[in-house]
Amino acid sequence: LRNNIFGVDIDPQAVEITMMSLYLKALEGERGMLPKKQHLLPPLSNNIKCGNSLIGYDILDAPLLSLRAEGEAISDETKSRINPFDWNSKSVGFGEIMESGGFDCVIGNPPYVRIQALKEWAPIEVEFYKEQYASARKGNYDIYVIFVEKGLSLLSAKGRLGFILPHKFFQSQYGVPLRERISKGKHLSEIVHFGDQQVFEGATTYTCLLFLDKAPAKQFTFMQVKDLNSWRTAGEATKGTIVASEIKRNEWNFSIGNNAELLNRLKKFPVKLGDVAHIFVGTQTSADDVFVLDECRFMKNHIIGFSQSLNKEVKVEMGIVHPFLRGRQIRRYDPPKTSSFLICPYEILSDSHRLLAISEMESKFPLALAYLKENKSALAMREKGKFKGVNWYSFGYPKSMTLFQKPKIIVPDYNNVASFTLDSERHFYKTGYGVIVNDESLSPRYILGLLNSPLLFKYLTSIGTSLRGGYIRFWTQFISQLPIRTIDFNNPSEKAIHDKLVSLVDRMLELHKKKAALPPSAEREKIEREIAVTDEKIDVIVYGLYGVTEGEKKIIEG
């Protein structure tokens, strides 16, 4: 026990509990008294220590911290909170082990804490992480990536690390430095990917088991767990071997099993959605309860709608509002429909936008201005008082204002089926994404047919972030990678295929429009049957365009 097991935790209670757990384990099977000269419970204070695994005493004299003036000492209170730990110290750390090469095994369940949360109560530590760890230098990272980097640095030449942690860093922007470090050193040994299976009771986390070797390896094992109980009891999982040289700093999307060949083929398509279209995120007012009015009705040149911020109906001018969708209102081929409207205090031109002056608001939209003034204190205090100035009524992040005015393909933030549809009614939206096709040779309806196919949805599930219940994120970083089958318009047969698909998608949009206008009835059922048949015809064309075999079709359709 004393020769082989060591640990560090910043929480003194966790240290005490760990020592007690190890003592209980050591006592298992002990029936008689040990010799008087031999202690039954050996002291473990040199094995299990209290301290900050990520920060050493060099933080006390680091002059480059932007949150401290040069030469300014860290207060005793802050020093106590940070609780530095020196791994290389022979007196208070594990200096002898580090001097002999490091640890043979590093295991743990590192904390899952976003950097935004840490900034609130540990700003000095956050700055130190950014300066000392490569993993902390990209975006709004989660602290577990630093623990992986630190764990690797503690390993001996033949050592192995095993952590349970979120697999979000496989695809996230903040995961780039860690993916680069792991792939460059060929450290991957094994990954057990739990997908949307929930390991921890009472907390929604999307995790994996990550095993890394200090020594480089030519290949690693990847296991995809579809059912946690089956994996626990019988080890059931889809398993495959992946060559280490194929893994880079780019997003990690591992294809194994009977659909690996198809997914790898799609991955190699030269043209992606991001190459033929501009993808943009929904607007962010940072005060939807003020700017969005629900259950609206029209009255001449005005709109009356319910304000969540005031908990009452309000009346504003028609000229200052735009129809507003939430993600749940965006569905596959359905015509966008909403009773919510966004108060938009901006002039939106073809290629720019500007915030209306108060004087313009008073002249053109006095009712809307009066309503916004009722919410002035709340609007001004957004984001810690960022809007206290003259622009107190502006949106938090008025992105893509001109793009909302254009015909576009829209998709919600997440769903469990492909959920793209066309919007030609200038809707603003939140928790969703817009796609404007900029390749003039390809019809947006052709692209829409591809995006709503089970083939591309299958591919999306292999590269995207999964949620509980089979839901998948339609984030820009994922849908931009969807492979697009381009058309040779000089080839009459290909042009005919393009036009046929466009015609079928037109029919789908019209059928969904008719269905939305009907109550449950025999006529609506007829339309639903025609929708199903038309959908199948679209799928047949898409399968043909991508060269999908009958066997692969069965895999795609389950």
Coordinates of C-alpha atoms in Angstrom, one line a residue:
L1 CA 0.0 0.0 0.0
R2 CA 2.7 2.5 1.0
N3 CA 5.1 1.5 -1.8
N4 CA 2.7 1.6 -4.7
I5 CA -0.4 3.8 -4.3
F6 CA -0.3 7.6 -4.3
G7 CA -2.9 10.3 -4.8
V8 CA -3.6 14.1 -4.7
D9 CA -6.9 15.9 -4.1
I10 CA -7.5 19.6 -3.4
D11 CA -10.4 18.7 -1.0
P12 CA -9.1 17.8 2.5
Q13 CA -12.2 15.7 3.2
A14 CA -11.6 13.7 0.0
V15 CA -8.1 13.0 1.2
E16 CA -9.4 11.8 4.6
I17 CA -12.0 9.6 3.0
T18 CA -9.5 8.1 0.6
M19 CA -7.1 7.2 3.5
M20 CA -10.0 5.6 5.4
S21 CA -11.1 3.6 2.3
L22 CA -7.6 2.3 1.8
Y23 CA -7.3 1.4 5.5
L24 CA -10.6 -0.6 5.2
K25 CA -9.2 -2.4 2.1
A26 CA -6.0 -3.2 3.9
L27 CA -7.9 -4.7 6.8
E28 CA -9.9 -7.1 4.6
G29 CA -9.1 -10.7 5.6
E30 CA -7.2 -9.7 8.8
R31 CA -8.4 -12.0 11.6
G32 CA -5.6 -12.2 14.1
M33 CA -3.4 -9.5 15.7
L34 CA -0.3 -8.6 13.9
P35 CA 3.0 -8.7 15.8
K36 CA 3.3 -5.9 18.3
K37 CA 6.2 -4.2 16.5
Q38 CA 4.2 -4.1 13.2
H39 CA 1.6 -1.3 12.9
L40 CA -1.8 -2.6 11.7
L41 CA -2.6 0.7 10.0
P42 CA 0.5 2.2 8.3
P43 CA 0.6 6.0 8.0
L44 CA -0.5 7.2 4.6
S45 CA 0.2 10.9 4.9
N46 CA 3.1 10.5 2.5
N47 CA 0.9 8.7 0.0
I48 CA -2.3 10.6 -0.1
K49 CA -1.7 14.4 -0.1
C50 CA -3.9 17.5 -0.2
G51 CA -3.1 20.0 -2.9
N52 CA -3.8 21.4 -6.3
S53 CA -2.8 18.7 -8.9
L54 CA -2.4 21.3 -11.6
I55 CA -0.6 24.2 -9.9
G56 CA 2.8 24.2 -8.2
Y57 CA 4.4 26.8 -6.1
D58 CA 5.8 28.6 -9.1
I59 CA 2.4 30.4 -9.2
L60 CA 3.6 32.5 -6.2
D61 CA 6.3 34.2 -8.2
A62 CA 4.9 34.2 -11.7
P63 CA 5.3 37.8 -12.8
L64 CA 3.4 37.4 -16.1
L65 CA -0.1 36.9 -14.7
S66 CA -2.2 39.5 -16.3
L67 CA -4.5 39.7 -13.2
R68 CA -1.6 40.7 -11.0
A69 CA 0.7 43.7 -11.1
E70 CA 4.4 42.7 -11.4
G71 CA 5.8 42.1 -8.0
E72 CA 2.4 42.0 -6.3
A73 CA 2.2 39.0 -3.9
I74 CA -0.7 36.6 -3.8
S75 CA -2.7 37.1 -0.6
D76 CA -2.6 34.4 2.1
E77 CA -6.4 33.8 1.5
T78 CA -5.9 33.3 -2.2
K79 CA -2.8 31.1 -1.6
S80 CA -4.9 28.9 0.8
R81 CA -7.6 28.6 -1.8
I82 CA -5.1 27.7 -4.6
N83 CA -3.3 25.2 -2.3
P84 CA -0.3 24.6 -4.6
F85 CA 1.3 21.2 -4.9
D86 CA 4.8 20.4 -6.1
W87 CA 5.0 17.0 -7.7
N88 CA 8.8 17.2 -7.9
S89 CA 9.4 18.1 -4.2
K90 CA 11.0 15.2 -2.3
S91 CA 9.8 16.6 1.0
V92 CA 6.1 17.5 0.3
G93 CA 5.6 16.0 -3.1
F94 CA 6.6 12.8 -5.0
G95 CA 10.1 13.9 -6.0
E96 CA 11.7 10.5 -5.8
I97 CA 9.1 8.9 -8.0
M98 CA 9.3 11.8 -10.6
E99 CA 13.1 11.6 -10.4
S100 CA 13.0 7.9 -11.2
G101 CA 10.9 8.5 -14.3
G102 CA 7.3 9.0 -13.1
F103 CA 4.3 6.9 -12.4
D104 CA 3.5 3.6 -14.1
C105 CA -0.3 4.2 -13.9
V106 CA -2.4 7.4 -13.6
I107 CA -6.1 6.9 -13.1
G108 CA -8.9 9.3 -12.2
N109 CA -12.2 11.0 -12.8
P110 CA -11.2 14.6 -13.3
P111 CA -13.6 17.4 -12.5
Y112 CA -15.8 18.6 -15.4
V113 CA -15.9 22.4 -15.0
R114 CA -16.2 24.9 -17.8
I115 CA -13.7 27.8 -17.7
Q116 CA -16.6 30.3 -17.5
A117 CA -17.5 29.0 -14.1
L118 CA -13.9 29.0 -12.9
K119 CA -13.4 32.6 -13.9
E120 CA -16.0 33.6 -11.3
W121 CA -14.1 32.4 -8.3
A122 CA -10.7 31.4 -9.5
P123 CA -9.5 34.1 -12.0
I124 CA -5.8 33.7 -11.1
E125 CA -5.8 30.0 -11.6
V126 CA -7.5 30.4 -14.9
E127 CA -4.8 32.8 -16.1
F128 CA -2.1 30.4 -14.9
Y129 CA -3.6 27.4 -16.7
K130 CA -3.6 29.4 -19.9
E131 CA 0.1 30.2 -19.6
Q132 CA 1.3 26.8 -18.3
Y133 CA -0.8 24.3 -20.3
A134 CA -1.3 24.0 -24.1
S135 CA -4.7 22.4 -23.5
A136 CA -6.0 25.7 -22.0
R137 CA -5.1 28.0 -24.8
K138 CA -8.1 27.4 -27.1
G139 CA -11.5 28.9 -26.4
N140 CA -13.8 28.2 -23.5
Y141 CA -12.3 24.9 -22.5
D142 CA -13.3 22.4 -19.7
I143 CA -10.8 21.8 -17.0
Y144 CA -10.7 18.0 -17.6
V145 CA -8.5 18.6 -20.7
I146 CA -5.8 20.1 -18.5
F147 CA -5.9 17.0 -16.2
V148 CA -5.2 14.8 -19.2
E149 CA -2.2 16.9 -20.2
K150 CA -0.9 16.8 -16.6
G151 CA -1.5 13.1 -16.3
L152 CA 0.5 12.4 -19.4
S153 CA 3.4 14.4 -18.0
L154 CA 3.4 12.3 -14.8
L155 CA 3.8 8.9 -16.6
S156 CA 6.9 6.9 -16.8
A157 CA 8.2 5.7 -20.2
K158 CA 6.1 2.6 -20.1
G159 CA 3.2 4.2 -18.1
R160 CA -0.5 4.2 -18.9
L161 CA -3.2 6.7 -18.1
G162 CA -6.9 5.8 -17.7
F163 CA -9.6 8.5 -17.2
I164 CA -13.3 8.7 -17.4
L165 CA -14.2 12.0 -18.9
P166 CA -16.5 13.8 -21.4
H167 CA -15.9 12.9 -25.1
K168 CA -16.8 16.5 -26.1
F169 CA -13.2 17.3 -26.7
F170 CA -13.2 14.9 -29.6
Q171 CA -15.1 17.5 -31.7
S172 CA -14.9 20.8 -29.8
Q173 CA -12.7 23.7 -30.8
Y174 CA -11.1 23.8 -27.3
G175 CA -10.1 20.2 -27.8
V176 CA -7.7 20.9 -30.7
P177 CA -4.5 21.3 -28.5
L178 CA -5.2 18.1 -26.6
R179 CA -6.1 16.2 -29.7
E180 CA -2.9 17.4 -31.3
R181 CA -0.7 16.4 -28.3
I182 CA -2.3 12.9 -28.1
S183 CA -2.2 12.2 -31.9
K184 CA 1.3 13.7 -32.4
G185 CA 2.7 11.4 -29.6
K186 CA 0.5 8.5 -30.8
H187 CA -0.5 8.0 -27.2
L188 CA -4.0 6.5 -27.8
S189 CA -4.2 2.9 -26.5
E190 CA -8.0 2.4 -26.1
I191 CA -11.2 4.3 -26.1
V192 CA -14.6 3.0 -24.8
H193 CA -17.2 5.5 -26.1
F194 CA -20.5 5.5 -24.3
G195 CA -22.3 7.8 -26.8
D196 CA -25.5 9.1 -25.1
Q197 CA -25.5 6.3 -22.5
Q198 CA -25.5 7.8 -19.0
V199 CA -22.8 6.5 -16.6
F200 CA -23.4 8.7 -13.6
E201 CA -26.8 8.7 -11.8
G202 CA -28.4 12.1 -11.3
A203 CA -26.2 13.9 -13.8
T204 CA -26.4 14.2 -17.6
T205 CA -22.9 13.7 -18.9
Y206 CA -21.6 12.2 -22.2
T207 CA -18.5 10.3 -21.3
C208 CA -15.9 7.8 -22.5
L209 CA -13.0 5.8 -21.0
L210 CA -9.8 7.2 -22.4
F211 CA -6.6 5.1 -22.1
L212 CA -3.3 6.7 -23.1
D213 CA 0.2 5.2 -23.2
K214 CA 3.3 7.3 -22.8
A215 CA 5.1 5.2 -25.4
P216 CA 3.8 5.7 -29.0
A217 CA 1.6 3.0 -30.5
K218 CA 0.9 2.1 -34.1
Q219 CA -2.8 1.5 -33.5
F220 CA -5.4 1.7 -30.9
T221 CA -8.7 0.0 -30.0
F222 CA -12.0 1.8 -30.2
M223 CA -15.2 0.4 -28.6
Q224 CA -18.7 1.9 -29.2
V225 CA -21.1 1.0 -26.4
K226 CA -24.8 1.1 -27.4
D227 CA -26.2 -0.4 -24.2
L228 CA -24.4 0.3 -20.9
N229 CA -25.9 -2.7 -19.0
S230 CA -25.0 -5.2 -21.8
W231 CA -21.4 -3.8 -21.8
R232 CA -21.1 -4.0 -18.0
T233 CA -22.5 -7.5 -17.8
A234 CA -21.3 -9.2 -21.0
G235 CA -18.8 -6.7 -22.5
E236 CA -21.1 -6.2 -25.5
A237 CA -19.9 -3.3 -27.8
T238 CA -18.9 -2.6 -31.4
K239 CA -15.1 -3.0 -31.5
G240 CA -12.5 -2.0 -34.1
T241 CA -8.9 -1.2 -34.5
I242 CA -7.8 2.2 -35.9
V243 CA -4.3 3.1 -37.2
A244 CA -2.8 5.8 -35.1
S245 CA -1.3 7.6 -38.1
E246 CA -4.8 8.4 -39.4
I247 CA -5.6 10.4 -36.3
K248 CA -4.7 14.1 -36.3
R249 CA -5.6 17.3 -34.5
N250 CA -8.8 17.5 -36.6
E251 CA -12.1 16.4 -35.1
W252 CA -12.1 12.7 -34.0
N253 CA -14.8 10.7 -35.7
F254 CA -14.0 7.0 -35.5
S255 CA -15.8 4.7 -37.9
I256 CA -16.0 1.0 -37.0
G257 CA -18.4 -1.9 -37.5
N258 CA -20.4 -2.8 -40.6
N259 CA -21.0 0.8 -41.6
A260 CA -17.3 1.9 -41.4
E261 CA -16.7 1.5 -45.1
L262 CA -19.7 3.6 -46.1
L263 CA -18.9 6.3 -43.6
N264 CA -15.3 6.5 -44.6
R265 CA -16.3 6.7 -48.2
L266 CA -18.6 9.6 -47.4
K267 CA -15.9 11.3 -45.4
K268 CA -13.7 11.3 -48.5
F269 CA -16.2 13.2 -50.6
P270 CA -14.3 16.3 -51.8
V271 CA -17.2 18.8 -51.5
K272 CA -18.9 19.5 -48.1
L273 CA -21.9 21.6 -47.3
G274 CA -19.6 24.3 -46.0
D275 CA -18.1 24.6 -49.4
V276 CA -21.4 25.3 -51.2
A277 CA -23.3 27.2 -48.5
H278 CA -23.0 29.8 -45.8
I279 CA -24.1 28.5 -42.4
F280 CA -25.1 30.9 -39.7
V281 CA -26.4 30.8 -36.2
G282 CA -29.6 32.3 -34.8
T283 CA -29.8 35.7 -33.3
Q284 CA -28.9 36.3 -29.7
T285 CA -30.7 39.2 -27.9
S286 CA -29.6 38.1 -24.5
A287 CA -33.1 39.2 -23.3
D288 CA -35.6 37.1 -25.2
D289 CA -38.1 37.6 -22.4
V290 CA -38.2 41.3 -23.3
F291 CA -37.6 41.3 -27.1
V292 CA -39.9 38.3 -28.0
L293 CA -43.6 38.6 -27.7
D294 CA -45.6 35.4 -27.7
E295 CA -49.2 34.5 -28.7
C296 CA -49.4 37.6 -30.9
R297 CA -52.4 38.8 -32.8
F298 CA -52.8 41.6 -35.3
M299 CA -54.7 44.9 -35.0
K300 CA -54.4 47.2 -38.0
N301 CA -50.8 48.4 -38.0
H302 CA -50.0 47.0 -34.6
I303 CA -49.3 43.7 -32.9
I304 CA -50.5 42.7 -29.5
G305 CA -48.5 40.0 -27.7
F306 CA -47.6 38.5 -24.3
S307 CA -44.4 39.9 -22.7
Q308 CA -42.7 37.4 -20.3
S309 CA -40.7 40.1 -18.7
L310 CA -43.8 42.2 -17.7
N311 CA -46.1 39.2 -17.5
K312 CA -48.8 41.0 -19.5
E313 CA -49.9 41.8 -23.0
V314 CA -48.3 44.7 -24.8
K315 CA -49.0 46.6 -28.0
V316 CA -46.2 47.6 -30.4
E317 CA -46.0 48.8 -34.0
M318 CA -46.0 46.3 -36.8
G319 CA -43.0 47.9 -38.6
I320 CA -40.6 47.0 -35.8
V321 CA -41.3 43.3 -35.5
H322 CA -40.2 40.2 -37.3
P323 CA -41.6 36.6 -37.1
F324 CA -39.6 34.6 -34.6
L325 CA -39.1 30.8 -34.5
R326 CA -37.8 28.7 -31.6
G327 CA -35.9 25.5 -32.5
R328 CA -38.9 23.2 -31.6
Q329 CA -40.9 25.0 -34.4
I330 CA -38.4 24.0 -37.1
R331 CA -39.3 20.6 -38.5
R332 CA -38.6 18.4 -41.5
Y333 CA -40.1 20.0 -44.7
D334 CA -42.7 21.7 -42.5
P335 CA -43.6 25.3 -43.5
P336 CA -42.3 27.6 -40.6
K337 CA -45.2 28.8 -38.5
T338 CA -45.2 30.9 -35.4
S339 CA -47.2 33.3 -33.3
S340 CA -44.1 34.9 -31.7
F341 CA -42.6 38.1 -33.0
L342 CA -39.2 39.7 -32.3
I343 CA -39.0 43.5 -31.5
C344 CA -36.0 44.5 -33.7
P345 CA -34.8 48.1 -33.0
Y346 CA -32.6 47.9 -36.1
E347 CA -32.6 49.1 -39.7
I348 CA -31.7 46.1 -41.8
L349 CA -30.3 46.8 -45.3
S350 CA -29.2 44.4 -47.9
D351 CA -25.6 44.1 -46.7
S352 CA -25.6 45.9 -43.3
H353 CA -27.6 46.9 -40.2
R354 CA -27.6 49.7 -37.7
L355 CA -29.3 50.3 -34.4
L356 CA -32.1 52.9 -34.6
A357 CA -31.5 56.1 -32.6
I358 CA -33.8 56.9 -29.7
S359 CA -35.1 59.9 -31.7
E360 CA -36.1 57.6 -34.6
M361 CA -37.8 55.2 -32.2
E362 CA -39.7 58.1 -30.6
S363 CA -40.9 59.2 -34.1
K364 CA -41.6 55.9 -35.8
F365 CA -42.2 53.4 -33.0
P366 CA -43.3 55.2 -29.8
L367 CA -45.2 52.2 -28.4
A368 CA -42.2 49.9 -28.8
L369 CA -39.9 52.4 -27.2
A370 CA -42.2 52.9 -24.3
Y371 CA -42.3 49.2 -23.8
L372 CA -38.5 48.8 -24.0
K373 CA -38.2 51.7 -21.4
E374 CA -40.3 49.7 -19.0
N375 CA -37.6 47.1 -19.2
K376 CA -34.7 49.5 -19.3
S377 CA -33.1 48.5 -16.0
A378 CA -33.1 44.8 -16.8
L379 CA -31.8 45.5 -20.3
A380 CA -29.0 47.8 -19.0
M381 CA -27.8 45.2 -16.5
R382 CA -27.4 42.4 -19.0
E383 CA -23.9 40.7 -18.9
K384 CA -22.8 42.5 -15.7
G385 CA -23.9 46.0 -16.8
K386 CA -22.4 45.8 -20.3
F387 CA -25.4 47.7 -21.7
K388 CA -25.6 50.6 -19.3
G389 CA -24.7 53.2 -22.0
V390 CA -26.8 54.7 -24.7
N391 CA -27.3 51.4 -26.5
W392 CA -29.1 49.8 -23.6
Y393 CA -31.9 48.6 -25.9
S394 CA -29.5 46.8 -28.4
F395 CA -29.3 43.0 -28.9
G396 CA -26.6 41.2 -27.0
Y397 CA -25.1 39.8 -30.3
P398 CA -26.8 41.1 -33.4
K399 CA -25.3 38.5 -35.7
S400 CA -26.4 37.7 -39.3
M401 CA -29.1 40.4 -39.3
T402 CA -29.1 40.7 -43.1
L403 CA -29.1 36.9 -43.6
F404 CA -32.4 36.4 -41.9
Q405 CA -34.1 38.5 -44.6
K406 CA -33.0 36.0 -47.4
P407 CA -34.6 32.7 -48.5
K408 CA -32.7 30.0 -46.6
I409 CA -32.7 26.4 -45.4
I410 CA -33.2 26.3 -41.6
V411 CA -32.6 23.5 -39.0
P412 CA -33.2 23.4 -35.2
D413 CA -30.4 23.1 -32.7
Y414 CA -31.1 19.3 -32.2
N415 CA -33.6 16.6 -33.1
N416 CA -33.7 12.8 -33.5
V417 CA -34.4 13.0 -37.3
A418 CA -33.2 15.1 -40.1
S419 CA -35.1 18.3 -39.7
F420 CA -34.3 20.8 -42.5
T421 CA -36.9 22.9 -44.1
L422 CA -37.1 26.0 -46.4
D423 CA -37.9 29.5 -45.0
S424 CA -38.8 32.2 -47.5
E425 CA -40.8 34.3 -44.9
R426 CA -37.8 36.1 -43.3
H427 CA -38.1 34.5 -40.0
F428 CA -35.6 35.2 -37.2
Y429 CA -34.9 32.3 -35.0
K430 CA -33.1 31.1 -31.9
T431 CA -31.6 27.6 -31.1
G432 CA -31.3 26.9 -34.8
Y433 CA -29.1 27.4 -37.9
G434 CA -29.6 28.9 -41.3
V435 CA -28.1 27.6 -44.6
I436 CA -27.8 29.8 -47.6
V437 CA -26.6 28.0 -50.8
N438 CA -24.1 30.1 -52.6
D439 CA -23.4 27.6 -55.4
E440 CA -25.7 29.0 -58.1
S441 CA -25.7 25.8 -60.1
L442 CA -27.3 23.8 -57.2
S443 CA -30.9 24.4 -56.3
P444 CA -31.5 25.0 -52.6
R445 CA -34.3 22.3 -53.0
Y446 CA -31.7 19.8 -54.3
I447 CA -29.5 20.5 -51.2
L448 CA -32.6 20.2 -49.0
G449 CA -33.4 16.8 -50.4
L450 CA -29.8 15.6 -49.6
L451 CA -29.8 17.0 -46.1
N452 CA -33.1 15.4 -45.2
S453 CA -32.0 12.0 -46.4
P454 CA -31.4 9.1 -43.9
L455 CA -28.0 8.7 -45.6
L456 CA -26.7 12.1 -44.5
F457 CA -28.4 11.9 -41.2
K458 CA -26.6 8.6 -40.6
Y459 CA -23.3 10.3 -41.4
L460 CA -24.2 13.2 -39.1
T461 CA -24.7 10.8 -36.2
S462 CA -21.2 9.4 -36.8
I463 CA -19.5 12.8 -36.6
G464 CA -21.7 14.9 -34.3
T465 CA -22.6 15.2 -30.7
S466 CA -25.3 12.8 -29.5
L467 CA -27.8 13.5 -26.7
R468 CA -30.0 11.2 -24.7
G469 CA -32.9 9.6 -26.6
G470 CA -31.1 9.4 -29.9
Y471 CA -31.0 13.2 -30.5
I472 CA -28.2 14.8 -32.4
R473 CA -26.8 18.3 -32.5
F474 CA -27.1 20.2 -35.9
W475 CA -24.2 22.5 -35.0
T476 CA -22.4 24.4 -37.7
Q477 CA -19.2 22.5 -37.2
F478 CA -21.0 19.2 -37.9
I479 CA -23.5 20.0 -40.7
S480 CA -20.7 21.9 -42.5
Q481 CA -19.0 18.6 -43.0
L482 CA -21.9 16.8 -44.6
P483 CA -20.8 15.5 -48.0
I484 CA -22.5 17.1 -51.0
R485 CA -22.9 15.2 -54.3
T486 CA -22.3 17.8 -56.9
I487 CA -23.8 17.6 -60.4
D488 CA -22.2 17.7 -63.8
F489 CA -24.8 19.8 -65.6
N490 CA -23.0 19.0 -69.0
N491 CA -24.2 15.4 -68.4
P492 CA -27.9 15.3 -69.4
S493 CA -28.6 12.2 -67.2
E494 CA -27.1 13.9 -64.1
K495 CA -29.0 17.2 -64.9
A496 CA -32.2 15.1 -65.1
I497 CA -31.5 13.5 -61.7
H498 CA -30.9 16.9 -60.2
D499 CA -34.2 18.3 -61.7
K500 CA -36.1 15.2 -60.6
L501 CA -35.0 15.5 -57.0
V502 CA -35.9 19.2 -57.0
S503 CA -39.3 18.4 -58.3
L504 CA -39.9 15.8 -55.6
V505 CA -38.7 18.2 -52.9
D506 CA -41.1 20.8 -54.3
R507 CA -43.9 18.2 -53.9
M508 CA -42.8 17.4 -50.4
L509 CA -42.9 21.0 -49.4
E510 CA -46.4 21.5 -50.9
L511 CA -47.7 18.3 -49.3
H512 CA -46.5 19.4 -45.8
K513 CA -48.1 22.8 -46.4
K514 CA -51.4 21.1 -47.2
K515 CA -51.1 18.7 -44.2
A516 CA -50.4 21.7 -41.8
A517 CA -53.6 23.3 -42.9
L518 CA -55.8 20.3 -42.2
P519 CA -57.2 18.9 -38.9
P520 CA -56.9 15.1 -38.2
S521 CA -59.1 13.6 -40.9
A522 CA -59.2 11.0 -43.7
E523 CA -58.0 13.7 -46.2
R524 CA -55.0 14.4 -44.0
E525 CA -54.2 10.6 -43.8
K526 CA -54.2 10.5 -47.6
I527 CA -51.6 13.4 -47.7
E528 CA -49.5 11.6 -45.1
R529 CA -49.4 8.5 -47.3
E530 CA -48.4 10.5 -50.3
I531 CA -45.7 12.2 -48.2
A532 CA -44.3 8.7 -47.2
V533 CA -44.2 7.6 -50.8
T534 CA -42.6 10.8 -52.0
D535 CA -40.0 10.5 -49.2
E536 CA -39.1 7.0 -50.4
K537 CA -38.6 8.2 -54.0
I538 CA -36.3 11.0 -52.8
D539 CA -34.3 8.4 -50.8
V540 CA -33.9 6.2 -53.8
I541 CA -32.4 9.1 -55.9
V542 CA -30.1 10.1 -53.0
Y543 CA -28.8 6.5 -52.6
G544 CA -28.1 6.3 -56.3
L545 CA -26.3 9.6 -56.3
Y546 CA -24.0 8.4 -53.5
G547 CA -23.5 4.9 -54.8
V548 CA -25.1 3.2 -51.8
T549 CA -25.5 -0.6 -52.2
E550 CA -28.5 -2.6 -51.1
G551 CA -26.5 -3.9 -48.1
E552 CA -25.5 -0.4 -47.0
K553 CA -29.1 0.8 -47.4
K554 CA -30.2 -1.9 -44.9
I555 CA -27.5 -0.6 -42.5
I556 CA -28.6 3.0 -42.9
E557 CA -32.3 2.1 -42.3
G558 CA -31.6 -0.1 -39.4

